[in-house]
mmCIF file of C-alpha atoms in Angstrom:
data_model
loop_
_atom_site.group_PDB
_atom_site.id
_atom_site.type_symbol
_atom_site.label_atom_id
_atom_site.label_comp_id
_atom_site.label_asym_id
_atom_site.label_seq_id
_atom_site.Cartn_x
_atom_site.Cartn_y
_atom_site.Cartn_z
ATOM 1 C CA MET A 1 -0.041 -0.020 -0.085
ATOM 2 C CA ALA A 2 1.558 3.184 -1.136
ATOM 3 C CA ASP A 3 1.434 6.521 0.929
ATOM 4 C CA GLU A 4 -1.354 8.681 -0.941
ATOM 5 C CA GLN A 5 0.731 11.969 -0.633
ATOM 6 C CA ARG A 6 3.791 10.386 -2.043
ATOM 7 C CA LEU A 7 1.894 8.740 -4.843
ATOM 8 C CA SER A 8 0.142 12.164 -5.655
ATOM 9 C CA ARG A 9 3.497 13.701 -5.739
ATOM 10 C CA THR A 10 4.467 10.699 -8.306
ATOM 11 C CA LEU A 11 1.597 11.413 -10.414
ATOM 12 C CA ASN A 12 1.682 15.038 -10.419
ATOM 13 C CA PRO A 13 5.346 15.964 -10.714
ATOM 14 C CA ARG A 14 7.091 19.281 -11.409
ATOM 15 C CA SER A 15 10.521 17.376 -11.938
ATOM 16 C CA ILE A 16 10.994 14.183 -13.748
ATOM 17 C CA ALA A 17 14.100 12.076 -14.081
ATOM 18 C CA LEU A 18 14.718 9.665 -16.813
ATOM 19 C CA PHE A 19 16.877 6.626 -17.082
ATOM 20 C CA GLY A 20 17.743 4.686 -20.356
ATOM 21 C CA THR A 21 17.840 5.624 -23.860
ATOM 22 C CA SER A 22 15.008 4.954 -26.312
ATOM 23 C CA PRO A 23 11.994 4.782 -24.081
ATOM 24 C CA ALA A 24 13.385 7.643 -22.000
ATOM 25 C CA GLN A 25 13.747 9.876 -25.221
ATOM 26 C CA SER A 26 10.188 9.035 -26.189
ATOM 27 C CA VAL A 27 8.927 10.239 -22.693
ATOM 28 C CA ILE A 28 10.814 13.546 -23.142
ATOM 29 C CA GLU A 29 9.141 14.265 -26.435
ATOM 30 C CA GLN A 30 5.712 13.089 -25.249
ATOM 31 C CA CYS A 31 5.971 15.320 -22.142
ATOM 32 C CA LEU A 32 6.943 18.590 -24.257
ATOM 33 C CA LYS A 33 4.260 17.714 -26.704
ATOM 34 C CA LEU A 34 1.519 17.522 -24.008
ATOM 35 C CA GLY A 35 2.875 20.823 -22.571
ATOM 36 C CA PHE A 36 4.876 19.760 -19.601
ATOM 37 C CA THR A 37 6.549 22.940 -18.103
ATOM 38 C CA GLY A 38 8.517 21.402 -15.279
ATOM 39 C CA ASN A 39 12.045 19.967 -15.185
ATOM 40 C CA LEU A 40 13.122 17.080 -17.292
ATOM 41 C CA TRP A 41 16.295 15.379 -16.019
ATOM 42 C CA PRO A 42 17.691 12.507 -18.203
ATOM 43 C CA VAL A 43 20.242 10.535 -16.534
ATOM 44 C CA HIS A 44 22.839 8.784 -18.612
ATOM 45 C CA PRO A 45 26.539 7.940 -17.832
ATOM 46 C CA THR A 46 27.937 8.850 -21.423
ATOM 47 C CA ARG A 47 25.323 10.888 -23.397
ATOM 48 C CA GLU A 48 25.545 14.653 -23.333
ATOM 49 C CA THR A 49 21.866 15.352 -24.312
ATOM 50 C CA LEU A 50 18.885 13.131 -24.891
ATOM 51 C CA ALA A 51 15.959 14.428 -27.103
ATOM 52 C CA GLY A 52 17.792 17.813 -26.978
ATOM 53 C CA VAL A 53 17.816 18.000 -23.216
ATOM 54 C CA LYS A 54 21.070 17.999 -21.032
ATOM 55 C CA CYS A 55 21.840 14.921 -19.482
ATOM 56 C CA PHE A 56 23.212 14.220 -16.020
ATOM 57 C CA THR A 57 25.575 11.451 -15.217
ATOM 58 C CA SER A 58 24.091 10.173 -12.154
ATOM 59 C CA VAL A 59 21.325 10.403 -9.588
ATOM 60 C CA ALA A 60 23.836 12.230 -7.248
ATOM 61 C CA ASP A 61 24.461 14.908 -9.836
ATOM 62 C CA LEU A 62 20.618 15.999 -10.153
ATOM 63 C CA PRO A 63 19.701 19.296 -8.879
ATOM 64 C CA SER A 64 17.386 17.963 -6.295
ATOM 65 C CA ALA A 65 15.405 14.821 -5.512
ATOM 66 C CA PRO A 66 13.039 14.374 -8.571
ATOM 67 C CA ASP A 67 9.235 14.072 -7.937
ATOM 68 C CA VAL A 68 9.166 11.014 -10.123
ATOM 69 C CA ALA A 69 11.710 8.842 -12.230
ATOM 70 C CA PHE A 70 11.049 6.956 -15.325
ATOM 71 C CA VAL A 71 13.277 3.879 -14.958
ATOM 72 C CA ALA A 72 13.620 2.066 -18.411
ATOM 73 C CA VAL A 73 16.980 0.034 -17.861
ATOM 74 C CA ASN A 74 17.197 -3.628 -17.509
ATOM 75 C CA ARG A 75 15.623 -5.461 -14.538
ATOM 76 C CA LEU A 76 18.974 -6.044 -12.507
ATOM 77 C CA ALA A 77 19.910 -2.259 -13.316
ATOM 78 C CA SER A 78 16.490 -1.051 -12.337
ATOM 79 C CA ILE A 79 16.940 -2.195 -8.690
ATOM 80 C CA ASP A 80 20.232 -0.211 -8.170
ATOM 81 C CA VAL A 81 18.624 2.866 -9.658
ATOM 82 C CA ILE A 82 15.525 2.496 -7.662
ATOM 83 C CA ALA A 83 17.685 2.151 -4.652
ATOM 84 C CA GLN A 84 19.582 5.374 -5.242
ATOM 85 C CA LEU A 85 16.302 7.273 -6.058
ATOM 86 C CA SER A 86 14.849 6.177 -2.662
ATOM 87 C CA LYS A 87 17.846 7.260 -0.781
ATOM 88 C CA ALA A 88 17.886 10.566 -2.620
ATOM 89 C CA GLY A 89 14.366 11.214 -1.419
ATOM 90 C CA ALA A 90 12.627 10.969 -4.966
ATOM 91 C CA GLY A 91 8.937 11.005 -4.744
ATOM 92 C CA GLY A 92 8.225 7.809 -6.896
ATOM 93 C CA ALA A 93 9.217 5.915 -10.028
ATOM 94 C CA VAL A 94 7.867 4.115 -12.903
ATOM 95 C CA CYS A 95 9.539 0.677 -13.351
ATOM 96 C CA TYR A 96 9.318 -0.002 -17.021
ATOM 97 C CA ALA A 97 11.467 -3.101 -17.122
ATOM 98 C CA SER A 98 9.731 -6.711 -17.282
ATOM 99 C CA GLY A 99 11.085 -10.086 -16.041
ATOM 100 C CA PHE A 100 10.033 -9.943 -12.716
ATOM 101 C CA ALA A 101 7.108 -11.782 -10.933
ATOM 102 C CA GLU A 102 5.148 -12.029 -14.150
ATOM 103 C CA SER A 103 7.821 -14.358 -15.771
ATOM 104 C CA GLY A 104 8.501 -16.715 -12.759
ATOM 105 C CA MET A 105 11.931 -18.513 -12.984
ATOM 106 C CA HIS A 106 13.701 -17.194 -16.101
ATOM 107 C CA SER A 107 17.385 -17.738 -17.113
ATOM 108 C CA GLY A 108 18.076 -18.951 -13.856
ATOM 109 C CA ILE A 109 16.560 -15.808 -11.959
ATOM 110 C CA ASN A 110 13.466 -16.165 -9.942
ATOM 111 C CA GLY A 111 11.387 -13.205 -10.908
ATOM 112 C CA VAL A 112 9.397 -13.281 -7.734
ATOM 113 C CA GLU A 113 12.529 -12.846 -5.622
ATOM 114 C CA LEU A 114 13.819 -10.108 -8.066
ATOM 115 C CA GLN A 115 10.630 -8.146 -7.493
ATOM 116 C CA GLN A 116 10.892 -8.410 -3.767
ATOM 117 C CA GLN A 117 14.484 -6.942 -3.950
ATOM 118 C CA LEU A 118 12.987 -4.196 -6.009
ATOM 119 C CA VAL A 119 10.365 -3.332 -3.424
ATOM 120 C CA ALA A 120 13.084 -3.479 -0.637
ATOM 121 C CA ALA A 121 15.251 -1.220 -2.663
ATOM 122 C CA ALA A 122 12.431 1.344 -2.951
ATOM 123 C CA ASN A 123 11.791 1.237 0.707
ATOM 124 C CA GLU A 124 8.836 3.618 1.266
ATOM 125 C CA MET A 125 9.067 5.222 -2.228
ATOM 126 C CA PRO A 126 6.037 4.230 -4.363
ATOM 127 C CA ILE A 127 6.701 2.139 -7.557
ATOM 128 C CA LEU A 128 4.307 1.899 -10.493
ATOM 129 C CA GLY A 129 5.168 -1.568 -11.826
ATOM 130 C CA PRO A 130 7.424 -3.188 -12.650
ATOM 131 C CA ASN A 131 6.450 -4.292 -16.088
ATOM 132 C CA CYS A 132 4.626 -1.093 -16.407
ATOM 133 C CA TYR A 133 4.251 1.137 -19.485
ATOM 134 C CA GLY A 134 3.761 4.397 -17.550
ATOM 135 C CA TYR A 135 1.162 6.951 -17.182
ATOM 136 C CA ILE A 136 -0.360 10.080 -18.652
ATOM 137 C CA ASN A 137 -1.679 13.054 -16.645
ATOM 138 C CA ALA A 138 -3.467 15.299 -19.196
ATOM 139 C CA LEU A 139 -4.374 17.739 -16.611
ATOM 140 C CA ASP A 140 -0.659 18.809 -15.845
ATOM 141 C CA GLY A 141 0.723 18.011 -19.372
ATOM 142 C CA ILE A 142 2.714 15.032 -17.902
ATOM 143 C CA ALA A 143 3.347 11.739 -20.197
ATOM 144 C CA LEU A 144 5.673 9.329 -18.693
ATOM 145 C CA TRP A 145 4.680 7.282 -21.757
ATOM 146 C CA PRO A 146 7.096 5.807 -24.185
ATOM 147 C CA ASP A 147 4.716 5.772 -27.163
ATOM 148 C CA GLN A 148 2.171 7.715 -29.159
ATOM 149 C CA HIS A 149 -1.331 8.422 -27.359
ATOM 150 C CA GLY A 150 -4.426 10.144 -27.886
ATOM 151 C CA CYS A 151 -4.586 12.332 -25.020
ATOM 152 C CA ARG A 152 -4.760 16.187 -25.123
ATOM 153 C CA PRO A 153 -4.492 18.941 -22.409
ATOM 154 C CA LEU A 154 -7.507 19.162 -20.110
ATOM 155 C CA THR A 155 -8.848 20.823 -17.119
ATOM 156 C CA SER A 156 -11.003 18.125 -15.897
ATOM 157 C CA GLY A 157 -12.032 14.539 -16.964
ATOM 158 C CA VAL A 158 -12.123 10.869 -16.214
ATOM 159 C CA ALA A 159 -9.270 8.750 -14.990
ATOM 160 C CA ILE A 160 -8.659 5.053 -15.864
ATOM 161 C CA VAL A 161 -6.461 2.573 -14.131
ATOM 162 C CA SER A 162 -5.389 -0.253 -16.564
ATOM 163 C CA GLN A 163 -3.430 -3.262 -15.438
ATOM 164 C CA SER A 164 -2.556 -3.599 -19.267
ATOM 165 C CA GLY A 165 -0.134 -1.193 -20.993
ATOM 166 C CA ASN A 166 -1.469 -2.011 -24.371
ATOM 167 C CA VAL A 167 -5.161 -1.822 -23.305
ATOM 168 C CA GLY A 168 -4.232 1.425 -21.897
ATOM 169 C CA LEU A 169 -2.743 2.557 -25.123
ATOM 170 C CA ASN A 170 -5.901 1.674 -26.959
ATOM 171 C CA LEU A 171 -7.997 3.435 -24.478
ATOM 172 C CA THR A 172 -6.075 6.819 -25.238
ATOM 173 C CA LEU A 173 -6.768 6.393 -28.889
ATOM 174 C CA GLN A 174 -10.495 6.210 -28.424
ATOM 175 C CA GLN A 175 -12.599 8.549 -30.762
ATOM 176 C CA ARG A 176 -15.496 8.632 -28.821
ATOM 177 C CA GLY A 177 -15.296 12.089 -27.152
ATOM 178 C CA LEU A 178 -14.046 10.762 -23.782
ATOM 179 C CA ASP A 179 -12.211 13.469 -21.742
ATOM 180 C CA LEU A 180 -9.350 11.340 -20.568
ATOM 181 C CA ALA A 181 -7.654 13.106 -17.796
ATOM 182 C CA TYR A 182 -5.530 10.320 -16.486
ATOM 183 C CA LEU A 183 -4.528 6.883 -17.792
ATOM 184 C CA VAL A 184 -2.405 5.071 -15.310
ATOM 185 C CA THR A 185 -0.906 1.403 -16.005
ATOM 186 C CA VAL A 186 0.155 -0.369 -12.878
ATOM 187 C CA GLY A 187 1.851 -3.445 -14.273
ATOM 188 C CA ASN A 188 2.666 -6.016 -11.531
ATOM 189 C CA GLN A 189 1.763 -3.645 -8.529
ATOM 190 C CA ALA A 190 4.712 -4.600 -6.571
ATOM 191 C CA SER A 191 4.374 -1.400 -4.379
ATOM 192 C CA ALA A 192 1.630 0.962 -5.642
ATOM 193 C CA GLY A 193 -1.620 -0.720 -6.760
ATOM 194 C CA VAL A 194 -5.112 -0.026 -8.295
ATOM 195 C CA GLU A 195 -6.471 1.031 -4.769
ATOM 196 C CA ASP A 196 -3.593 3.529 -4.304
ATOM 197 C CA CYS A 197 -4.353 5.256 -7.553
ATOM 198 C CA LEU A 198 -7.997 5.354 -6.632
ATOM 199 C CA GLU A 199 -7.221 7.244 -3.451
ATOM 200 C CA VAL A 200 -5.297 9.826 -5.393
ATOM 201 C CA PHE A 201 -8.018 10.343 -8.003
ATOM 202 C CA ILE A 202 -10.932 10.454 -5.251
ATOM 203 C CA ASN A 203 -8.889 13.440 -3.817
ATOM 204 C CA ASP A 204 -8.654 15.057 -6.839
ATOM 205 C CA SER A 205 -11.511 17.495 -7.693
ATOM 206 C CA ARG A 206 -10.703 17.751 -11.377
ATOM 207 C CA VAL A 207 -11.393 14.059 -11.924
ATOM 208 C CA THR A 208 -15.224 13.338 -12.532
ATOM 209 C CA ALA A 209 -15.331 9.550 -12.959
ATOM 210 C CA ILE A 210 -12.926 6.563 -12.514
ATOM 211 C CA GLY A 211 -12.617 3.477 -14.672
ATOM 212 C CA LEU A 212 -10.652 0.318 -14.070
ATOM 213 C CA PHE A 213 -9.191 -2.260 -16.439
ATOM 214 C CA ILE A 214 -8.136 -5.222 -14.333
ATOM 215 C CA GLU A 215 -7.118 -8.639 -15.532
ATOM 216 C CA ALA A 216 -8.215 -11.633 -13.624
ATOM 217 C CA ILE A 217 -11.054 -9.758 -11.789
ATOM 218 C CA ARG A 218 -13.053 -7.656 -13.744
ATOM 219 C CA ILE A 219 -16.050 3.780 -9.981
ATOM 220 C CA VAL A 220 -16.645 1.506 -13.855
ATOM 221 C CA ALA A 221 -14.958 -1.928 -13.858
ATOM 222 C CA LEU A 222 -14.164 -3.848 -17.013
ATOM 223 C CA GLN A 223 -13.426 -7.408 -16.255
ATOM 224 C CA THR A 224 -11.333 -9.978 -18.255
ATOM 225 C CA GLY A 225 -10.503 -13.385 -17.419
ATOM 226 C CA ARG A 226 -14.106 -14.449 -17.066
ATOM 227 C CA SER A 227 -13.556 -17.722 -19.309
ATOM 228 C CA GLU A 228 -11.045 -20.471 -18.342
ATOM 229 C CA ALA A 229 -8.852 -19.602 -21.129
ATOM 230 C CA GLY A 230 -9.019 -15.861 -20.420
ATOM 231 C CA ALA A 231 -8.313 -16.420 -16.611
ATOM 232 C CA THR A 232 -5.293 -18.415 -17.654
ATOM 233 C CA ILE A 233 -3.824 -15.837 -19.790
ATOM 234 C CA ALA A 234 -4.419 -13.037 -17.186
ATOM 235 C CA ALA A 235 -2.823 -15.071 -14.458
ATOM 236 C CA SER A 236 0.267 -15.727 -16.724
ATOM 237 C CA HIS A 237 0.471 -11.973 -17.429
ATOM 238 C CA THR A 238 0.724 -10.537 -13.909
ATOM 239 C CA ALA A 239 -0.635 -13.099 -11.426
ATOM 240 C CA SER A 240 -1.054 -9.980 -9.055
ATOM 241 C CA LEU A 241 -5.059 -9.848 -8.734
ATOM 242 C CA ALA A 242 -7.002 -13.311 -8.656
ATOM 243 C CA GLY A 243 -10.037 -14.259 -7.126
ATOM 244 C CA ARG A 244 -13.658 -15.662 -7.737
ATOM 245 C CA ARG A 245 -15.737 -13.552 -10.027
ATOM 246 C CA SER A 246 -18.499 -14.089 -7.927
ATOM 247 C CA ALA A 247 -16.992 -12.530 -4.959
ATOM 248 C CA TYR A 248 -15.991 -9.477 -6.847
ATOM 249 C CA ASP A 249 -19.269 -9.013 -8.583
ATOM 250 C CA ALA A 250 -20.962 -9.095 -5.079
ATOM 251 C CA PHE A 251 -18.512 -6.487 -3.695
ATOM 252 C CA PHE A 252 -18.895 -4.111 -6.672
ATOM 253 C CA THR A 253 -22.629 -4.385 -6.467
ATOM 254 C CA ARG A 254 -22.547 -3.445 -2.806
ATOM 255 C CA CYS A 255 -20.280 -0.461 -3.522
ATOM 256 C CA GLY A 256 -22.276 0.825 -6.503
ATOM 257 C CA VAL A 257 -19.636 0.167 -8.926
ATOM 258 C CA ALA A 258 -20.931 -0.201 -12.483
ATOM 259 C CA MET A 259 -19.593 -3.517 -14.258
ATOM 260 C CA VAL A 260 -19.150 -3.469 -18.036
ATOM 261 C CA ASN A 261 -18.011 -6.100 -20.451
ATOM 262 C CA THR A 262 -16.357 -4.457 -23.270
ATOM 263 C CA PRO A 263 -13.992 -1.460 -23.894
ATOM 264 C CA VAL A 264 -16.704 0.451 -25.789
ATOM 265 C CA GLU A 265 -19.138 0.070 -22.749
ATOM 266 C CA LEU A 266 -16.273 1.276 -20.324
ATOM 267 C CA ILE A 267 -15.789 4.355 -22.518
ATOM 268 C CA GLU A 268 -19.409 5.230 -22.941
ATOM 269 C CA THR A 269 -20.287 4.502 -19.240
ATOM 270 C CA LEU A 270 -17.359 6.795 -18.224
ATOM 271 C CA LYS A 271 -18.543 9.496 -20.621
ATOM 272 C CA LEU A 272 -22.096 9.403 -19.019
ATOM 273 C CA LEU A 273 -20.625 9.826 -15.512
ATOM 274 C CA HIS A 274 -18.281 12.552 -16.642
ATOM 275 C CA GLN A 275 -20.936 14.564 -18.257
ATOM 276 C CA GLY A 276 -23.763 14.578 -15.666
ATOM 277 C CA GLY A 277 -23.128 12.093 -12.979
ATOM 278 C CA ALA A 278 -24.889 8.842 -12.120
ATOM 279 C CA LEU A 279 -28.563 8.529 -13.029
ATOM 280 C CA SER A 280 -31.054 9.080 -10.146
ATOM 281 C CA GLY A 281 -33.049 6.022 -11.372
ATOM 282 C CA ASN A 282 -33.862 3.575 -14.125
ATOM 283 C CA LYS A 283 -36.642 5.276 -15.900
ATOM 284 C CA LEU A 284 -35.891 6.328 -19.471
ATOM 285 C CA VAL A 285 -37.524 7.973 -22.552
ATOM 286 C CA SER A 286 -36.156 7.295 -26.058
ATOM 287 C CA LEU A 287 -36.548 9.688 -28.887
ATOM 288 C CA SER A 288 -35.707 8.822 -32.273
ATOM 289 C CA CYS A 289 -37.028 9.664 -36.020
ATOM 290 C CA SER A 290 -37.568 5.997 -36.812
ATOM 291 C CA GLY A 291 -39.760 3.257 -35.653
ATOM 292 C CA GLY A 292 -36.980 0.630 -36.298
ATOM 293 C CA GLU A 293 -34.763 2.447 -34.058
ATOM 294 C CA ALA A 294 -37.327 2.810 -31.448
ATOM 295 C CA SER A 295 -37.949 -0.988 -31.587
ATOM 296 C CA LEU A 296 -34.116 -1.534 -31.357
ATOM 297 C CA ILE A 297 -33.576 0.480 -28.446
ATOM 298 C CA ALA A 298 -36.398 -1.299 -26.614
ATOM 299 C CA ASP A 299 -34.954 -4.751 -27.594
ATOM 300 C CA LEU A 300 -31.391 -3.791 -26.378
ATOM 301 C CA CYS A 301 -32.790 -2.683 -22.852
ATOM 302 C CA GLU A 302 -35.065 -5.691 -22.513
ATOM 303 C CA LYS A 303 -32.549 -7.774 -20.370
ATOM 304 C CA THR A 304 -31.517 -4.724 -18.154
ATOM 305 C CA SER A 305 -33.103 -3.041 -15.269
ATOM 306 C CA LEU A 306 -33.996 -0.002 -17.543
ATOM 307 C CA VAL A 307 -37.580 0.618 -18.080
ATOM 308 C CA PHE A 308 -39.567 2.572 -20.750
ATOM 309 C CA GLU A 309 -42.669 3.583 -18.821
ATOM 310 C CA PRO A 310 -45.868 4.754 -20.898
ATOM 311 C CA PHE A 311 -46.559 8.516 -20.870
ATOM 312 C CA SER A 312 -49.266 9.634 -18.525
ATOM 313 C CA GLU A 313 -52.677 10.638 -20.165
ATOM 314 C CA LYS A 314 -51.881 14.347 -19.332
ATOM 315 C CA GLN A 315 -48.331 14.032 -20.931
ATOM 316 C CA LEU A 316 -49.688 12.297 -23.970
ATOM 317 C CA THR A 317 -52.085 15.110 -24.612
ATOM 318 C CA LYS A 318 -49.466 17.781 -24.241
ATOM 319 C CA ILE A 319 -46.902 15.957 -26.703
ATOM 320 C CA SER A 320 -49.786 15.117 -29.215
ATOM 321 C CA SER A 321 -50.602 18.729 -29.557
ATOM 322 C CA THR A 322 -47.246 19.467 -31.008
ATOM 323 C CA LEU A 323 -47.632 16.780 -33.543
ATOM 324 C CA THR A 324 -49.861 15.891 -36.595
ATOM 325 C CA GLU A 325 -52.549 13.274 -36.205
ATOM 326 C CA LEU A 326 -50.458 10.655 -38.103
ATOM 327 C CA VAL A 327 -47.949 10.297 -35.187
ATOM 328 C CA THR A 328 -48.573 7.854 -32.474
ATOM 329 C CA VAL A 329 -46.983 8.884 -29.187
ATOM 330 C CA GLY A 330 -45.522 6.022 -27.126
ATOM 331 C CA ASN A 331 -42.159 5.263 -25.209
ATOM 332 C CA PRO A 332 -39.810 4.555 -26.910
ATOM 333 C CA PHE A 333 -41.038 7.504 -29.291
ATOM 334 C CA ASP A 334 -40.663 7.726 -33.164
ATOM 335 C CA TYR A 335 -41.356 11.495 -33.694
ATOM 336 C CA HIS A 336 -41.342 11.060 -37.356
ATOM 337 C CA THR A 337 -39.651 13.080 -39.927
ATOM 338 C CA PHE A 338 -42.282 15.877 -40.579
ATOM 339 C CA MET A 339 -40.434 18.275 -38.212
ATOM 340 C CA TRP A 340 -36.932 17.147 -39.295
ATOM 341 C CA GLY A 341 -34.681 20.361 -39.511
ATOM 342 C CA ASP A 342 -37.332 22.465 -37.939
ATOM 343 C CA ARG A 343 -35.579 23.374 -34.546
ATOM 344 C CA THR A 344 -38.368 25.275 -32.990
ATOM 345 C CA ALA A 345 -40.958 22.452 -33.699
ATOM 346 C CA THR A 346 -38.719 19.684 -32.570
ATOM 347 C CA ALA A 347 -37.713 21.451 -29.443
ATOM 348 C CA ASN A 348 -41.353 22.049 -28.608
ATOM 349 C CA THR A 349 -41.974 18.356 -28.654
ATOM 350 C CA PHE A 350 -38.931 17.498 -26.971
ATOM 351 C CA THR A 351 -39.685 19.886 -24.320
ATOM 352 C CA GLN A 352 -43.214 18.408 -23.529
ATOM 353 C CA VAL A 353 -41.540 14.973 -23.524
ATOM 354 C CA MET A 354 -38.959 16.048 -21.055
ATOM 355 C CA PHE A 355 -41.311 17.326 -18.593
ATOM 356 C CA GLY A 356 -42.071 13.898 -17.495
ATOM 357 C CA PRO A 357 -40.841 11.989 -14.600
ATOM 358 C CA GLN A 358 -38.252 10.073 -16.220
ATOM 359 C CA ASP A 359 -34.692 10.115 -14.955
ATOM 360 C CA ALA A 360 -33.120 10.629 -18.540
ATOM 361 C CA THR A 361 -34.373 11.235 -22.110
ATOM 362 C CA LEU A 362 -32.207 9.482 -24.931
ATOM 363 C CA LEU A 363 -32.044 11.002 -28.248
ATOM 364 C CA ILE A 364 -30.903 8.451 -30.772
ATOM 365 C CA LEU A 365 -28.920 10.267 -33.571
ATOM 366 C CA ASP A 366 -26.140 9.144 -35.856
ATOM 367 C CA THR A 367 -24.733 11.922 -37.889
ATOM 368 C CA PRO A 368 -23.020 11.560 -41.297
ATOM 369 C CA PRO A 369 -19.474 10.610 -40.584
ATOM 370 C CA LYS A 370 -17.664 12.256 -43.591
ATOM 371 C CA PRO A 371 -16.480 15.948 -43.949
ATOM 372 C CA ASP A 372 -18.130 16.261 -47.383
ATOM 373 C CA HIS A 373 -21.492 15.390 -45.936
ATOM 374 C CA ASN A 374 -23.968 18.010 -44.953
ATOM 375 C CA SER A 375 -24.958 17.268 -41.365
ATOM 376 C CA GLU A 376 -26.882 20.495 -40.550
ATOM 377 C CA THR A 377 -30.207 18.753 -39.964
ATOM 378 C CA TRP A 378 -28.626 16.513 -37.471
ATOM 379 C CA VAL A 379 -27.106 19.361 -35.637
ATOM 380 C CA THR A 380 -30.491 20.809 -35.570
ATOM 381 C CA ALA A 381 -31.895 17.826 -33.793
ATOM 382 C CA ALA A 382 -29.092 18.035 -31.304
ATOM 383 C CA GLN A 383 -29.547 21.558 -30.498
ATOM 384 C CA SER A 384 -33.430 21.020 -30.085
ATOM 385 C CA LEU A 385 -32.563 18.488 -27.373
ATOM 386 C CA GLY A 386 -30.262 21.017 -25.806
ATOM 387 C CA ASP A 387 -33.175 23.627 -25.945
ATOM 388 C CA ALA A 388 -35.310 21.063 -24.051
ATOM 389 C CA VAL A 389 -32.836 20.508 -21.459
ATOM 390 C CA THR A 390 -32.491 24.026 -20.719
ATOM 391 C CA ALA A 391 -36.245 24.419 -20.672
ATOM 392 C CA THR A 392 -36.931 21.421 -18.232
ATOM 393 C CA LYS A 393 -33.620 21.277 -16.325
ATOM 394 C CA SER A 394 -33.720 17.517 -17.009
ATOM 395 C CA ARG A 395 -31.240 15.082 -18.170
ATOM 396 C CA GLY A 396 -30.650 14.611 -21.926
ATOM 397 C CA VAL A 397 -28.424 11.972 -23.556
ATOM 398 C CA ILE A 398 -27.554 11.901 -27.108
ATOM 399 C CA VAL A 399 -26.892 8.226 -28.118
ATOM 400 C CA ALA A 400 -24.986 7.736 -31.414
#
């Protein structure tokens, strides 16, 4: 268990030391690209510069103890570097090297024992890893990340903790409009683990929701390792989090953690939480300009706890007064195309719908994807929902 204040310093540094060559160079480039304005201190025994930044020859030569270090040297050398950093008073470290507990006995070296030596060398200094890809803090322009990513500078957003570096990378590349403030990979969790990152995020007012990708178990949590084959793969990767699925399911349910089954569900659930928080209940109204879409949304929700309650007689009368006699009002609601592109008429209908007791109103809306397509009328539909949200002060969600 890592100290929350020390891990917070690790994840929100103003000075970063870097060890290694190619991965360390990539981290410098990614930090500068994301807008980091603090100190970057590459450490290399022979090079004068790395990515155009002056190198120091050793930990002892650094101007002061760094808030965090990105350690990308081999596994045996990593232990020595971590020990030096701990003695110097560094805030924390990302240990990039693999070949620790996740690999067992390899080349005559016991990876579990090697990881124990790493933890002992760190003493009370928190470590992310080993076998860790790093982290991105888009709120403060920090990318201890030796690769490309899709994050951009933000003032608030969601935080995701991933045990898998590659899954974390893929989540940064999502194109679903999710404001990703933190992406932290934890690797083997020899020192700092998922729960430690959660404590930091909970105490950061800029974080609006938290997502987890954890192998071998499944707040939003995405669980892998549910099948026998998947569980075997997860165990061979890190073996750091294991347990019966039923126990974790019961725990998450008790704590109010949403459980999802795919990365897309993880992203979309986090978007919902980020934009307005959790729903107060399970009552929905669906709006679409298609009977097929109305039927589809009803089918998709059939095996969930979500309900589409019928409109009251009073509400039916008010909604119908905004429509032609050819439109049948129901929930899910196909409002037909006669008002398509008419913002005033559409907003009037949506407003009467949203004066109901539902917990959220969904607008099913897929806009044309190509730049040369004319999406003006689709934008009008979205604006109409916004007008209705303003008029009724109720929750509206566009589902694309």
